[in-house]
mmCIF file with all atom_site columns, C-alpha atoms in Angstrom:
data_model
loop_
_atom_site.group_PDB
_atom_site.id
_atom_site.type_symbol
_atom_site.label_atom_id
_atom_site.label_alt_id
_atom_site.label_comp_id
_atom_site.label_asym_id
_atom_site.label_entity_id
_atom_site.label_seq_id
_atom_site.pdbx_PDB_ins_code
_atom_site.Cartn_x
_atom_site.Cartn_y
_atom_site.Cartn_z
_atom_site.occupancy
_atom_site.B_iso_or_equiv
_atom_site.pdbx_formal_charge
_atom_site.auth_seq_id
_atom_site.auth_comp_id
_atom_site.auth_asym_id
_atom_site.auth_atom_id
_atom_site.pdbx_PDB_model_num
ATOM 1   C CA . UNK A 1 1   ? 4.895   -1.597  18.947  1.00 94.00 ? 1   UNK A CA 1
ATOM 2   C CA . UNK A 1 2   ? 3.389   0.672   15.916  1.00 96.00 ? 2   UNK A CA 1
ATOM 3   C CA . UNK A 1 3   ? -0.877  -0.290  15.912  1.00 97.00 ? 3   UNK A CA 1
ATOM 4   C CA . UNK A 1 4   ? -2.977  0.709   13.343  1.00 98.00 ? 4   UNK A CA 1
ATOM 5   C CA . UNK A 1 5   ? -6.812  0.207   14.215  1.00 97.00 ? 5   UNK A CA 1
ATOM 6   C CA . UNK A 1 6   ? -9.248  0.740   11.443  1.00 97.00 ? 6   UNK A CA 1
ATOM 7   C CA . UNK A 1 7   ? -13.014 0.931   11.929  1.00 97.00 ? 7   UNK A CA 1
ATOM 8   C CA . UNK A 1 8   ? -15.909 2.245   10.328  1.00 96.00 ? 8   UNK A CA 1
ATOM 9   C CA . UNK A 1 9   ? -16.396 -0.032  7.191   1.00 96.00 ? 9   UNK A CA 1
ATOM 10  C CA . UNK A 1 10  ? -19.923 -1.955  6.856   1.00 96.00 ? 10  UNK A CA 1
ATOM 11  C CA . UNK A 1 11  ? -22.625 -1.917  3.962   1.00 97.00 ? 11  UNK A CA 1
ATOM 12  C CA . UNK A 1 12  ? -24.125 0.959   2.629   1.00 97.00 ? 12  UNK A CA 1
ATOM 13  C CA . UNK A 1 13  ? -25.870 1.955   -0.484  1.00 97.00 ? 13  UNK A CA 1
ATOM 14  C CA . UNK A 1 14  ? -24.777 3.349   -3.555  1.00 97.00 ? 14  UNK A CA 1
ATOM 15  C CA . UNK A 1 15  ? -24.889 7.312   -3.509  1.00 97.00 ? 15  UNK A CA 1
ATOM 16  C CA . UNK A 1 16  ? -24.541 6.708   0.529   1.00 97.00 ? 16  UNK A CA 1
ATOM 17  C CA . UNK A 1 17  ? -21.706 8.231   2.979   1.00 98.00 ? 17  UNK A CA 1
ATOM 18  C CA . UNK A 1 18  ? -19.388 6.272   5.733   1.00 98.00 ? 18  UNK A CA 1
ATOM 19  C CA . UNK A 1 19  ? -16.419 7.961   7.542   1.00 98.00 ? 19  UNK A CA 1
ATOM 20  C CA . UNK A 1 20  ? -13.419 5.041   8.360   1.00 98.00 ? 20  UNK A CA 1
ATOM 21  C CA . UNK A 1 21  ? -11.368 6.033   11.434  1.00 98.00 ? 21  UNK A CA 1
ATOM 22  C CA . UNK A 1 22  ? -8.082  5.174   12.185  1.00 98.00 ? 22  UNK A CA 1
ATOM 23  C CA . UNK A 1 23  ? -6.377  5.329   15.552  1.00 98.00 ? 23  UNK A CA 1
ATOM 24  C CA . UNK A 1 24  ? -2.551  4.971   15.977  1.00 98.00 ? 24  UNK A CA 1
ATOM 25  C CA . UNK A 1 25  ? -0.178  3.702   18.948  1.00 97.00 ? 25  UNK A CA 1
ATOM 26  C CA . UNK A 1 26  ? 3.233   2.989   19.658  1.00 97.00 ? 26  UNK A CA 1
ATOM 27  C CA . UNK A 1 27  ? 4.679   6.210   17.271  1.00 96.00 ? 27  UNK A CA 1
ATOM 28  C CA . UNK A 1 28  ? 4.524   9.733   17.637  1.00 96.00 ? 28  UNK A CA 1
ATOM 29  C CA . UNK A 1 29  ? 1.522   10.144  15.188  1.00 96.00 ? 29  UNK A CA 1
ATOM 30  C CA . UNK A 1 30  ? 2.232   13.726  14.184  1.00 94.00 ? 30  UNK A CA 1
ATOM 31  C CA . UNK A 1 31  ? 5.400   13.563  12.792  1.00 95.00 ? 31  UNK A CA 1
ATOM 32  C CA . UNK A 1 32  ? 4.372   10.357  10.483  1.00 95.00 ? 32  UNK A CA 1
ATOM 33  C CA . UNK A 1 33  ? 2.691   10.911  6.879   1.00 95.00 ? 33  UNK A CA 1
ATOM 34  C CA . UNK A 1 34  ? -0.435  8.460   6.488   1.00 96.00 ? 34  UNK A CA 1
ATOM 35  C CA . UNK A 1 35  ? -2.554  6.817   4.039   1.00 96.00 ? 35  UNK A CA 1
ATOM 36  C CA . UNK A 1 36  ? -5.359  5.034   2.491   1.00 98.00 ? 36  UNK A CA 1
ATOM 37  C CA . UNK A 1 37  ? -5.137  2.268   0.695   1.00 97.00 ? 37  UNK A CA 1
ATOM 38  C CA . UNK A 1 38  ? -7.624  0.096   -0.426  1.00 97.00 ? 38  UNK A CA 1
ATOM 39  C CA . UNK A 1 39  ? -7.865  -3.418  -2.037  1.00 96.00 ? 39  UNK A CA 1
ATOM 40  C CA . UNK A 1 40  ? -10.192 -5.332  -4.172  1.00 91.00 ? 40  UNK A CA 1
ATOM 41  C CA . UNK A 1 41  ? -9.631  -9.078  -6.016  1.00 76.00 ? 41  UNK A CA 1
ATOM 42  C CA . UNK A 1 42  ? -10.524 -7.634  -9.258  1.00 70.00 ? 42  UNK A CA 1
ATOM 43  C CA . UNK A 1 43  ? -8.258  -3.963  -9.184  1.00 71.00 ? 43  UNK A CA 1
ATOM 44  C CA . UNK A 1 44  ? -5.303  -5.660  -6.874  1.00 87.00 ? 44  UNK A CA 1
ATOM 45  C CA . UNK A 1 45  ? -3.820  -2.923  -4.049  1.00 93.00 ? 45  UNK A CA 1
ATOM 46  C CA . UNK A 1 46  ? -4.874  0.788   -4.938  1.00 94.00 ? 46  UNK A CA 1
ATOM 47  C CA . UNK A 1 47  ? -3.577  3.581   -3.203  1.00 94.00 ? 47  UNK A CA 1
ATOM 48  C CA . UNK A 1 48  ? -6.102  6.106   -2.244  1.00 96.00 ? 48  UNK A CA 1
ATOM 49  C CA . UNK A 1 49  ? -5.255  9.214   0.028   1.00 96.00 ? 49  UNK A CA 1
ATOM 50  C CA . UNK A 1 50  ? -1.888  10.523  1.406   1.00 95.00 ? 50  UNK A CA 1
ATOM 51  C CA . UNK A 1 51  ? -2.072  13.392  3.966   1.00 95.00 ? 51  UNK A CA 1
ATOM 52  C CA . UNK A 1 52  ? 1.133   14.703  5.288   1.00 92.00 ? 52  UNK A CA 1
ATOM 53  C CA . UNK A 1 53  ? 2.691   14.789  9.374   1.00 87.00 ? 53  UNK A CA 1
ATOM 54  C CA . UNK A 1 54  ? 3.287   18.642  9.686   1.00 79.00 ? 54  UNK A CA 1
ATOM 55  C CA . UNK A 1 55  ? 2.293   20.997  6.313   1.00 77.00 ? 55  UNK A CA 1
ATOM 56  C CA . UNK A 1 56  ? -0.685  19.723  5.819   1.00 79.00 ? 56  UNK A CA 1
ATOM 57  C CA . UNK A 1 57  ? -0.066  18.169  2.190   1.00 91.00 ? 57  UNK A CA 1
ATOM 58  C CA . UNK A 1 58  ? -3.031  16.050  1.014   1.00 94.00 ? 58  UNK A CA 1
ATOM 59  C CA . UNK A 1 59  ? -3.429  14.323  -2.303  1.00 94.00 ? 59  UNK A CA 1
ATOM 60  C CA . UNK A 1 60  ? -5.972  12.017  -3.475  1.00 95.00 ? 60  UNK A CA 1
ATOM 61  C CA . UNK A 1 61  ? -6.219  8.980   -6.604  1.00 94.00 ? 61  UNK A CA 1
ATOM 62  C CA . UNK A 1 62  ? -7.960  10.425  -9.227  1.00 93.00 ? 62  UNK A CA 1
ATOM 63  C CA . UNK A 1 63  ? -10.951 7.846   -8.501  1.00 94.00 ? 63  UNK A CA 1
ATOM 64  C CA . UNK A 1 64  ? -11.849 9.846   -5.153  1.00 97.00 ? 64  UNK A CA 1
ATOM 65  C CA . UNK A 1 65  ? -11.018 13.056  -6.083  1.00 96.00 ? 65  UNK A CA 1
ATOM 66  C CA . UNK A 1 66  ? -13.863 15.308  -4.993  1.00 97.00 ? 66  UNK A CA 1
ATOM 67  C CA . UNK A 1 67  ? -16.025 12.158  -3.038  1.00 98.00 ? 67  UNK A CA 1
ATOM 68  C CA . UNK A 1 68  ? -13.415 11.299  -0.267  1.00 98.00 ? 68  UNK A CA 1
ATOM 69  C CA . UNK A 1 69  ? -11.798 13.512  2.084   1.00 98.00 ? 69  UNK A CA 1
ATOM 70  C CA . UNK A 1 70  ? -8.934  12.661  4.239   1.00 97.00 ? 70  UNK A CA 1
ATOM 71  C CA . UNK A 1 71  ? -8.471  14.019  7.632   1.00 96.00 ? 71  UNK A CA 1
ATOM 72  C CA . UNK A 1 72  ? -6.125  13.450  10.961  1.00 95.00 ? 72  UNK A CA 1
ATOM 73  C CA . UNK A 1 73  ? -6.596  14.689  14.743  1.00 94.00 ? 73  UNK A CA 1
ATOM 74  C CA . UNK A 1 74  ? -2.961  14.484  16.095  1.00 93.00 ? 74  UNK A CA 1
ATOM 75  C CA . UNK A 1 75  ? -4.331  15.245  19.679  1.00 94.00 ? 75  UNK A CA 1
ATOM 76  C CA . UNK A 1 76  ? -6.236  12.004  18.964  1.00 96.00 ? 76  UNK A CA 1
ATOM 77  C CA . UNK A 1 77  ? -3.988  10.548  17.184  1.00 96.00 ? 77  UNK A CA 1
ATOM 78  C CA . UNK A 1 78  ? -6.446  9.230   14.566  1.00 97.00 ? 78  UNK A CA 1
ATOM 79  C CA . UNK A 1 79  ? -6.770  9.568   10.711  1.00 97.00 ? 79  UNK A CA 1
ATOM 80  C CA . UNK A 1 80  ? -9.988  9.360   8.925   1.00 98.00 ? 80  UNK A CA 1
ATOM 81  C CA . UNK A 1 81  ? -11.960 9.264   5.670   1.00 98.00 ? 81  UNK A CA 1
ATOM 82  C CA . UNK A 1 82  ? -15.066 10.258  5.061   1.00 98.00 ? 82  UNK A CA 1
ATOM 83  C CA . UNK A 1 83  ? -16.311 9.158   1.792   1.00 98.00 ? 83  UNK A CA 1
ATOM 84  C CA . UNK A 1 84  ? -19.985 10.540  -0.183  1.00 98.00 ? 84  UNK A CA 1
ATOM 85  C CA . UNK A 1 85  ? -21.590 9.480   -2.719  1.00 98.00 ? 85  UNK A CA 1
ATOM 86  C CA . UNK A 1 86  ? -20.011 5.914   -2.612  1.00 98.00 ? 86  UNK A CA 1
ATOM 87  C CA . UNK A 1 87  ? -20.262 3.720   -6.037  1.00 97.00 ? 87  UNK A CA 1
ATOM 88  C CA . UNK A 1 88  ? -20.139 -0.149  -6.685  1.00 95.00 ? 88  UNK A CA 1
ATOM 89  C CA . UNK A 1 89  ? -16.602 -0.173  -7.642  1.00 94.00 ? 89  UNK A CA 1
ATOM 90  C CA . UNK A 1 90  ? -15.362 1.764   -4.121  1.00 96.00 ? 90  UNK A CA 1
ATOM 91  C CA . UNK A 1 91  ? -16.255 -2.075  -2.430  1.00 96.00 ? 91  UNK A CA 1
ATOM 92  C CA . UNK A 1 92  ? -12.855 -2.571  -1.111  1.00 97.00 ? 92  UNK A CA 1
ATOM 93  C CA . UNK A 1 93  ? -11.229 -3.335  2.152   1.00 97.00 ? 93  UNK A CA 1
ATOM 94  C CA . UNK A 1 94  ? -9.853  -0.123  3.224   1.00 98.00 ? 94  UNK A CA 1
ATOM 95  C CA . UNK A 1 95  ? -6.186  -0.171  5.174   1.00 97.00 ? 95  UNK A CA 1
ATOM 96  C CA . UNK A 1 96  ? -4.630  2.224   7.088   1.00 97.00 ? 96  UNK A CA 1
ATOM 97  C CA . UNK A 1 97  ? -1.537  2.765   6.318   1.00 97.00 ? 97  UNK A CA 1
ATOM 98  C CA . UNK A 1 98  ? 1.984   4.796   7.536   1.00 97.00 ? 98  UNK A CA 1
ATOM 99  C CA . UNK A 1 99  ? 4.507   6.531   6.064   1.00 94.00 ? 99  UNK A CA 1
ATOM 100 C CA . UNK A 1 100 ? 5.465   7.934   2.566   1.00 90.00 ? 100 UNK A CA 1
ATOM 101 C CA . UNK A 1 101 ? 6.045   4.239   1.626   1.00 92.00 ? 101 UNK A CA 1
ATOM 102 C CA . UNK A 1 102 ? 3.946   2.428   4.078   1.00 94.00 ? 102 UNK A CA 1
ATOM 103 C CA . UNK A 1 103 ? 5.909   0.340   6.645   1.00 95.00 ? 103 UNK A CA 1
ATOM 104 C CA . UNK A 1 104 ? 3.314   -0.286  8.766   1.00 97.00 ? 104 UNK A CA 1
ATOM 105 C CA . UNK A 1 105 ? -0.440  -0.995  7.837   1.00 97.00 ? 105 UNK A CA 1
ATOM 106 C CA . UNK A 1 106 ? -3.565  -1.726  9.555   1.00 97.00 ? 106 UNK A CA 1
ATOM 107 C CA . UNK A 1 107 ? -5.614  -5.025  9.870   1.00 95.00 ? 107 UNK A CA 1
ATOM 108 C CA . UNK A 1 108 ? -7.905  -3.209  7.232   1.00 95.00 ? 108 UNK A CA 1
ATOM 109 C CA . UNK A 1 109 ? -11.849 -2.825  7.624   1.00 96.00 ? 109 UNK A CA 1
ATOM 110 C CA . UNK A 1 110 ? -14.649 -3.924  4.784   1.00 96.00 ? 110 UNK A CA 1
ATOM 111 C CA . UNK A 1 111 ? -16.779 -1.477  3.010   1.00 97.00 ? 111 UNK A CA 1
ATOM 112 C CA . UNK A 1 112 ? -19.358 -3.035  0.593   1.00 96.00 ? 112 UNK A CA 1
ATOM 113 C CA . UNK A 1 113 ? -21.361 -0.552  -1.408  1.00 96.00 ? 113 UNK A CA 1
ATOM 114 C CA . UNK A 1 114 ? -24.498 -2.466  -2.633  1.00 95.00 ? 114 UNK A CA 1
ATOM 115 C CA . UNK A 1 115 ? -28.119 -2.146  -3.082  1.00 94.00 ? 115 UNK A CA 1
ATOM 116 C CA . UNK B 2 1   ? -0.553  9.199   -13.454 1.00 84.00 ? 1   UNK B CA 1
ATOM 117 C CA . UNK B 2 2   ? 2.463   6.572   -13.098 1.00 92.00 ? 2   UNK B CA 1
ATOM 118 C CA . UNK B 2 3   ? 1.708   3.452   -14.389 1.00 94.00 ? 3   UNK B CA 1
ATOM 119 C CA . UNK B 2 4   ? 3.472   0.205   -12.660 1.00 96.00 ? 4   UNK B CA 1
ATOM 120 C CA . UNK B 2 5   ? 3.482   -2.525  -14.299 1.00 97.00 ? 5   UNK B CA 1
ATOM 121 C CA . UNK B 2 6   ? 4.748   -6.198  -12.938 1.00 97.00 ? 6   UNK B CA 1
ATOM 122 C CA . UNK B 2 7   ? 6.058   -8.797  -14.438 1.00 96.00 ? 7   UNK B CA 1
ATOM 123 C CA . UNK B 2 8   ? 5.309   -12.320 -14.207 1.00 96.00 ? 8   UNK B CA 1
ATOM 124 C CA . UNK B 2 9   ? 1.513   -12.222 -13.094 1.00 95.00 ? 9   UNK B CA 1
ATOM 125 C CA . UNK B 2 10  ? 2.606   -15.366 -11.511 1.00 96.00 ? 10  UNK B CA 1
ATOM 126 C CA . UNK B 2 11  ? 5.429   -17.209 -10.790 1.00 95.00 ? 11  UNK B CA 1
ATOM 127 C CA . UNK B 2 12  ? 5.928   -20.612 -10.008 1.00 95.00 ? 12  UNK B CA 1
ATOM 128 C CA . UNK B 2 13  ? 8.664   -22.133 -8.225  1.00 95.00 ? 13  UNK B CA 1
ATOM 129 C CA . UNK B 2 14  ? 10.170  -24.811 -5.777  1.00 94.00 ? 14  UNK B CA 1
ATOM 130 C CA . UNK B 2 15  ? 12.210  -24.032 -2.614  1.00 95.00 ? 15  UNK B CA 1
ATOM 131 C CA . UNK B 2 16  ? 15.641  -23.267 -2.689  1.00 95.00 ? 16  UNK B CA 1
ATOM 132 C CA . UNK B 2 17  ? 14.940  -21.421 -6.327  1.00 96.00 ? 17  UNK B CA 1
ATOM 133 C CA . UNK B 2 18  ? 16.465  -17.812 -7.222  1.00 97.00 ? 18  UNK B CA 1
ATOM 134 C CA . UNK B 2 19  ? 13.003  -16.129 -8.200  1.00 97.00 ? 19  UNK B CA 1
ATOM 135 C CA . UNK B 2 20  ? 13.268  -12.222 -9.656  1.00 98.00 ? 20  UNK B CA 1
ATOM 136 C CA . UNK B 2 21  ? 9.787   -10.366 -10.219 1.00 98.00 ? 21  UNK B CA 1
ATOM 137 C CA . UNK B 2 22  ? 10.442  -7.062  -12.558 1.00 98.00 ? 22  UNK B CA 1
ATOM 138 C CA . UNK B 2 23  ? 8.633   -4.247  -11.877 1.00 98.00 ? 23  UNK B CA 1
ATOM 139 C CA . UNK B 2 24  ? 8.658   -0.993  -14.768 1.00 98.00 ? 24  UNK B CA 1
ATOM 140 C CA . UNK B 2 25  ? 7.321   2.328   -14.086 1.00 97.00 ? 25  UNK B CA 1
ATOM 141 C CA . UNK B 2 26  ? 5.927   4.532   -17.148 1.00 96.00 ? 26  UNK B CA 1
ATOM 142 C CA . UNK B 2 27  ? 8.135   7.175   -16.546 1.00 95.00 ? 27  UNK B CA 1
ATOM 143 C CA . UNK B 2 28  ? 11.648  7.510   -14.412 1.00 96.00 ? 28  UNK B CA 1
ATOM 144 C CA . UNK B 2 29  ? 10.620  7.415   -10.338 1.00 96.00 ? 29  UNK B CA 1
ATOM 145 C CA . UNK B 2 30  ? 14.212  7.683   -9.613  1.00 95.00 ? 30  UNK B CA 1
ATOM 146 C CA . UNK B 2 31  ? 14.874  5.035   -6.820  1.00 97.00 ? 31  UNK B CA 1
ATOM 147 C CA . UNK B 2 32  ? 11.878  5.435   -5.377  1.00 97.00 ? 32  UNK B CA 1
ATOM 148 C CA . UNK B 2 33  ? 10.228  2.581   -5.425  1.00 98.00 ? 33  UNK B CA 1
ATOM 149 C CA . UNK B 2 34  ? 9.332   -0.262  -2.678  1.00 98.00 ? 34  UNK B CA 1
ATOM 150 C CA . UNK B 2 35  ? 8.298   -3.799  -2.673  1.00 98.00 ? 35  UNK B CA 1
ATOM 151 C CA . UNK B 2 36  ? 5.599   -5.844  -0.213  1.00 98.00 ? 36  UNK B CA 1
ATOM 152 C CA . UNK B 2 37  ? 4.703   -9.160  0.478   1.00 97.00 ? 37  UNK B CA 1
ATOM 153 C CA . UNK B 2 38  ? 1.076   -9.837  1.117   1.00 95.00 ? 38  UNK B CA 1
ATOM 154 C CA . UNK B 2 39  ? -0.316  -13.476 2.599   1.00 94.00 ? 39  UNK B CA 1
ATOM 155 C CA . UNK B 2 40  ? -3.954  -14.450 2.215   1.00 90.00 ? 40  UNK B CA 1
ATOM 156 C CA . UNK B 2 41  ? -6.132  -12.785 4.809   1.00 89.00 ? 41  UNK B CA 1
ATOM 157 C CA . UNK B 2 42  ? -3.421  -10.287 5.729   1.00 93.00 ? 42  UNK B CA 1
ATOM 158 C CA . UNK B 2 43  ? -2.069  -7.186  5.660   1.00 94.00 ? 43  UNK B CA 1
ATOM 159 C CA . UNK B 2 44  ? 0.722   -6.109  3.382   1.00 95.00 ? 44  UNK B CA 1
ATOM 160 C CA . UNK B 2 45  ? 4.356   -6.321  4.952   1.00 96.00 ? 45  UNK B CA 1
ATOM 161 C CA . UNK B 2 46  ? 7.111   -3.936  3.404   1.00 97.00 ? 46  UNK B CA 1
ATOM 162 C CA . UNK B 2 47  ? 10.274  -5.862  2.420   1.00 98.00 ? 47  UNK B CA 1
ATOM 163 C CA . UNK B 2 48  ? 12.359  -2.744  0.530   1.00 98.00 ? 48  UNK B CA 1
ATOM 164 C CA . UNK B 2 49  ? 12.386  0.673   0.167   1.00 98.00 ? 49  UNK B CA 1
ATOM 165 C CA . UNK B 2 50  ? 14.145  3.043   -2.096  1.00 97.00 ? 50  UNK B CA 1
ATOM 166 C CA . UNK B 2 51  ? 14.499  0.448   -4.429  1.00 98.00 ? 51  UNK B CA 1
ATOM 167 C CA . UNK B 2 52  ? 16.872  -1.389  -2.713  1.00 98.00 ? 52  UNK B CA 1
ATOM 168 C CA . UNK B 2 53  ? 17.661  -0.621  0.852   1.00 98.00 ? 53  UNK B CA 1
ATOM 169 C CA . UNK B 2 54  ? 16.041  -3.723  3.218   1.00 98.00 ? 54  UNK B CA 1
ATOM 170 C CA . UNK B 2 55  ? 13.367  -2.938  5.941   1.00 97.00 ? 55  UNK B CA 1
ATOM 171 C CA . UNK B 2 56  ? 14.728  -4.282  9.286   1.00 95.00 ? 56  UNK B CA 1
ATOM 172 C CA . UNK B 2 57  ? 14.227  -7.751  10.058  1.00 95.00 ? 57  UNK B CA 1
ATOM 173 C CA . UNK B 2 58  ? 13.922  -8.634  6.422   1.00 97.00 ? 58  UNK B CA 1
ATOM 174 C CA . UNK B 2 59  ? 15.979  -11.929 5.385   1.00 97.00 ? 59  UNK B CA 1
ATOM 175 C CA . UNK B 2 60  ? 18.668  -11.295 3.924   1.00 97.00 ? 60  UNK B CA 1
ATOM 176 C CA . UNK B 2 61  ? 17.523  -13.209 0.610   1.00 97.00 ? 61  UNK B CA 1
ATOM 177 C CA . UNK B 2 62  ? 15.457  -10.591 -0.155  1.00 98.00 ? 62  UNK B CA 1
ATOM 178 C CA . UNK B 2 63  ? 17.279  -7.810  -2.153  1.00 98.00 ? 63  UNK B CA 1
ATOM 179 C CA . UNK B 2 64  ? 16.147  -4.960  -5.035  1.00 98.00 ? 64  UNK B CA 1
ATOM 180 C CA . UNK B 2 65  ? 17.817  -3.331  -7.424  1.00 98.00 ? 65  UNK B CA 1
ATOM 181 C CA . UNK B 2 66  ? 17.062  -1.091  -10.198 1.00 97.00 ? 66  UNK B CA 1
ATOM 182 C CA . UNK B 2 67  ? 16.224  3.028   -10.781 1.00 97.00 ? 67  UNK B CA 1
ATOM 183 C CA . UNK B 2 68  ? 14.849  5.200   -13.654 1.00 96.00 ? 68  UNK B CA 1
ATOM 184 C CA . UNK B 2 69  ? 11.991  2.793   -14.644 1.00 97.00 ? 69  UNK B CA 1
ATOM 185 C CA . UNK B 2 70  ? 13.454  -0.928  -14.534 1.00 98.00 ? 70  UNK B CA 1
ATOM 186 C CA . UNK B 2 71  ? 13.186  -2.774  -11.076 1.00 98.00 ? 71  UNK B CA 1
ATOM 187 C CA . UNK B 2 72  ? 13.480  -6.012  -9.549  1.00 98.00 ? 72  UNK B CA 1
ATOM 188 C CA . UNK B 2 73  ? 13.161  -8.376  -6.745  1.00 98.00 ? 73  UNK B CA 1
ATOM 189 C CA . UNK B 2 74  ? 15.414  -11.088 -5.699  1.00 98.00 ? 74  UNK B CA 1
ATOM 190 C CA . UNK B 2 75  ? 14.711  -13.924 -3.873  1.00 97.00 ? 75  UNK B CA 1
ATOM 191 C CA . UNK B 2 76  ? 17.764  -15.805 -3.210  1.00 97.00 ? 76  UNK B CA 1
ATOM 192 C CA . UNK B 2 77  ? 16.977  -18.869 -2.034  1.00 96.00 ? 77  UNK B CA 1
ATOM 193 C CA . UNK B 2 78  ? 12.806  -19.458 -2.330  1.00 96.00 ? 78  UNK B CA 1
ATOM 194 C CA . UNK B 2 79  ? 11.605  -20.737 1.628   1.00 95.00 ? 79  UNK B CA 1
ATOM 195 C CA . UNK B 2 80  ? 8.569   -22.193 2.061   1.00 94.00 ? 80  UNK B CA 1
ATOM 196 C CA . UNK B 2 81  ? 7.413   -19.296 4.216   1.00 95.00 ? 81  UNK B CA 1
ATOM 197 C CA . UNK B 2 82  ? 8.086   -16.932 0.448   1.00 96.00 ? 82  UNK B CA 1
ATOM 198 C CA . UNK B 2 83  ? 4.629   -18.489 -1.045  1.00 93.00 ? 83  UNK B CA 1
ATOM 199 C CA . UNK B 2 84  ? 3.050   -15.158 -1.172  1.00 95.00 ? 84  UNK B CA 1
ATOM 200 C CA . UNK B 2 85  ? 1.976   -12.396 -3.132  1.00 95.00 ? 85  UNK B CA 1
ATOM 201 C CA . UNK B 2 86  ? 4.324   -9.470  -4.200  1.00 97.00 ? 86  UNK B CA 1
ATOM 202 C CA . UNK B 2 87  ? 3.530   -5.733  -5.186  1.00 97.00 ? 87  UNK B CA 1
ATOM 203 C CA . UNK B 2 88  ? 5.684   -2.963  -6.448  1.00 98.00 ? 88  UNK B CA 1
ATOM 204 C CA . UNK B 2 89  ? 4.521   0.602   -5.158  1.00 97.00 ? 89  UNK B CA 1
ATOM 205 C CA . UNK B 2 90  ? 6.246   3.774   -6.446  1.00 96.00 ? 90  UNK B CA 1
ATOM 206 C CA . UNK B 2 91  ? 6.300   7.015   -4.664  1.00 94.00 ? 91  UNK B CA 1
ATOM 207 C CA . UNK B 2 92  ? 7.800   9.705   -6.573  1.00 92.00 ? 92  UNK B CA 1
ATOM 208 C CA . UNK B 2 93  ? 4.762   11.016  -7.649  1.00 83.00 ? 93  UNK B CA 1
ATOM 209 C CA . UNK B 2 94  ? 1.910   12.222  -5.225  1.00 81.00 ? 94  UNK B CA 1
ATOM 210 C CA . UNK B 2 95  ? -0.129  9.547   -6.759  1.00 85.00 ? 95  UNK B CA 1
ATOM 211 C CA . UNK B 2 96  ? 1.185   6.554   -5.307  1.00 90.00 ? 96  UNK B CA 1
ATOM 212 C CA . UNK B 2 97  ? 0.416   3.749   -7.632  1.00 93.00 ? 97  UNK B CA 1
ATOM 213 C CA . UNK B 2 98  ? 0.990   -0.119  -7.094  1.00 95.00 ? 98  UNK B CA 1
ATOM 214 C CA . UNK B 2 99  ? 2.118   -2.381  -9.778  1.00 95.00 ? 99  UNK B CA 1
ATOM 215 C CA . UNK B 2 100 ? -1.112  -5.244  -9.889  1.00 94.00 ? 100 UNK B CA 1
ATOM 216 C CA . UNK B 2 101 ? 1.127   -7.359  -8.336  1.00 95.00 ? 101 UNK B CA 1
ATOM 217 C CA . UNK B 2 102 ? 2.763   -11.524 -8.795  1.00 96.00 ? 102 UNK B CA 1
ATOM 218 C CA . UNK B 2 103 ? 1.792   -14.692 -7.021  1.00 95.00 ? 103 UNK B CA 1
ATOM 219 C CA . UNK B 2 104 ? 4.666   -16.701 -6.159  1.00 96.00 ? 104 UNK B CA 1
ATOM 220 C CA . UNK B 2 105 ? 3.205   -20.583 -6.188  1.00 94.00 ? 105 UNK B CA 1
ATOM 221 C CA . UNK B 2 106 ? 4.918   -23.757 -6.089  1.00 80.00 ? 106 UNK B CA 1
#
C-alpha cells in the first residue's frame, strides 16, 4: 500500500523558515516524480513544487519561486521543502503528493504563518 | 501560466442525476488533464487522468472527455457517496495549475 507521511508544519512567524518532510512506503520512491501541493479555503488547491524521479527536473509556482526549495533523499526515501522567509498568504495545509498527476497524496500537515 | 477555469462553482443535485462539471484551460494542454474528488477533512482522491482514461477502482459512472482546452466530467448516475468537491488539474505545463474547483450539493 503507497503511504505518504507529511510532517513538519506548525506556526511560525512571518519572515520565519520551516522544512516539511515527507517519507514514502509501499513504491519504489526513486523512480516516482513528487510534489507539493498546498491548500487554503480562500485560494482552493494550489500546486506548488514538482521535482522529478531520475534527472533531477525541479520546477516551482511562481508564488515560491526563490523562497521554497524542494528536495528528495531516495536512500531515505523522503521528499522535503524547506521554505524562508514565509508570508501570511503561504498559511496552507501542505500535501505530499505523487506522480506527474498525483495519484496518491498525503494526509497533509498545517503551516500557519502568523504573528 | 495556464489558467483553469471550472465551471459551475457549485452544483446542486439529487441522486440518480447525470451531473457534468466543465473544466477550460487558457491555452490547448492537449489531453492532459485530470480530475479529483476531495471530501471534507480529506485528502484529494484522483478519479481520471489524461482526460479521460479512469484510475483503477473508480466507478464506472465516472467518465471525462474533452482535449485542446474544453473538458468535462460525467457523473452518470449521482450516489449519495458523490457529495463532494471536484477539481480539474492540468499538467502539460511545468506549472501545474488546478481549476478552483465545484461543490456538488444536494
Amino acid at each position: 500500500e503507497v503511504q505518504l507521511v507529511e510532517s513538519g508544519g506548525g506556526l511560525v512567524q512571518p519572515g520565519g523558515s520551516l522544512r516539511l518532510s515527507c517519507i514514502a512506503s509501499g513504491f519504489t520512491f526513486s523512480r516516482y516524480s513528487m510534489n507539493w501541493v498546498r491548500q487554503t479555503p480562500g485560494k482552493g488547491m494550489e500546486w506548488v513544487s514538482y521535482i522529478s524521479g531520475s534527472d533531477g527536473s525541479i520546477y516551482y509556482a511562481d508564488s515560491v519561486r526563490g523562497r521554497f526549495t524542494i528536495s528528495r533523499d531516495n536512500a531515505k526515501n523522503s521528499l522535503y521543502l524547506q521554505m524562508n522567509s514565509l508570508r501570511a498568504e503561504d498559511t496552507a495545509v501542505y500535501y505530499c503528493a505523487r506522480g506527474v498527476y498525483v495519484d496518491s497524496w498525503g494526509q497533509g500537515t498545517l503551516v500557519t504563518v502568523s504573528s | 501560466d495556464i489558467q483553469m477555469t471550472q465551471s459551475p462553482s457549485t452544483l446542486s443535485a439529487s441522486v440518480g442525476d447525470r451531473v457534468t462539471i466543465t473544466c477550460r484551460a487558457s491555452q490547448s494542454i492537449s489531453s492532459w488533464l485530470a480530475w479529483y474528488q476531495q471530501k471534507p477533512g480529506k485528502a484529494p482522491k484522483l478519479l481520471i487522468y489524461k482526460a479521460s482514461t479512469l484510475e483503477s477502482g473508480v466507478p464506472s459512472r465516472f467518465s471525462g472527455s474533452g482535449s485542446g482546452t474544453e473538458f468535462t466530467l460525467t457523473i452518470s448516475s449521482l450516489q449519495p457517496d458523490d457529495f463532494a468537491t471536484y477539481y480539474c488539474q492540468q499538467y502539460n505545463s511545468y506549472s501545474r495549475t488546478f481549476g478552483q474547483g465545484t461543490k456538488v450539493e444536494i
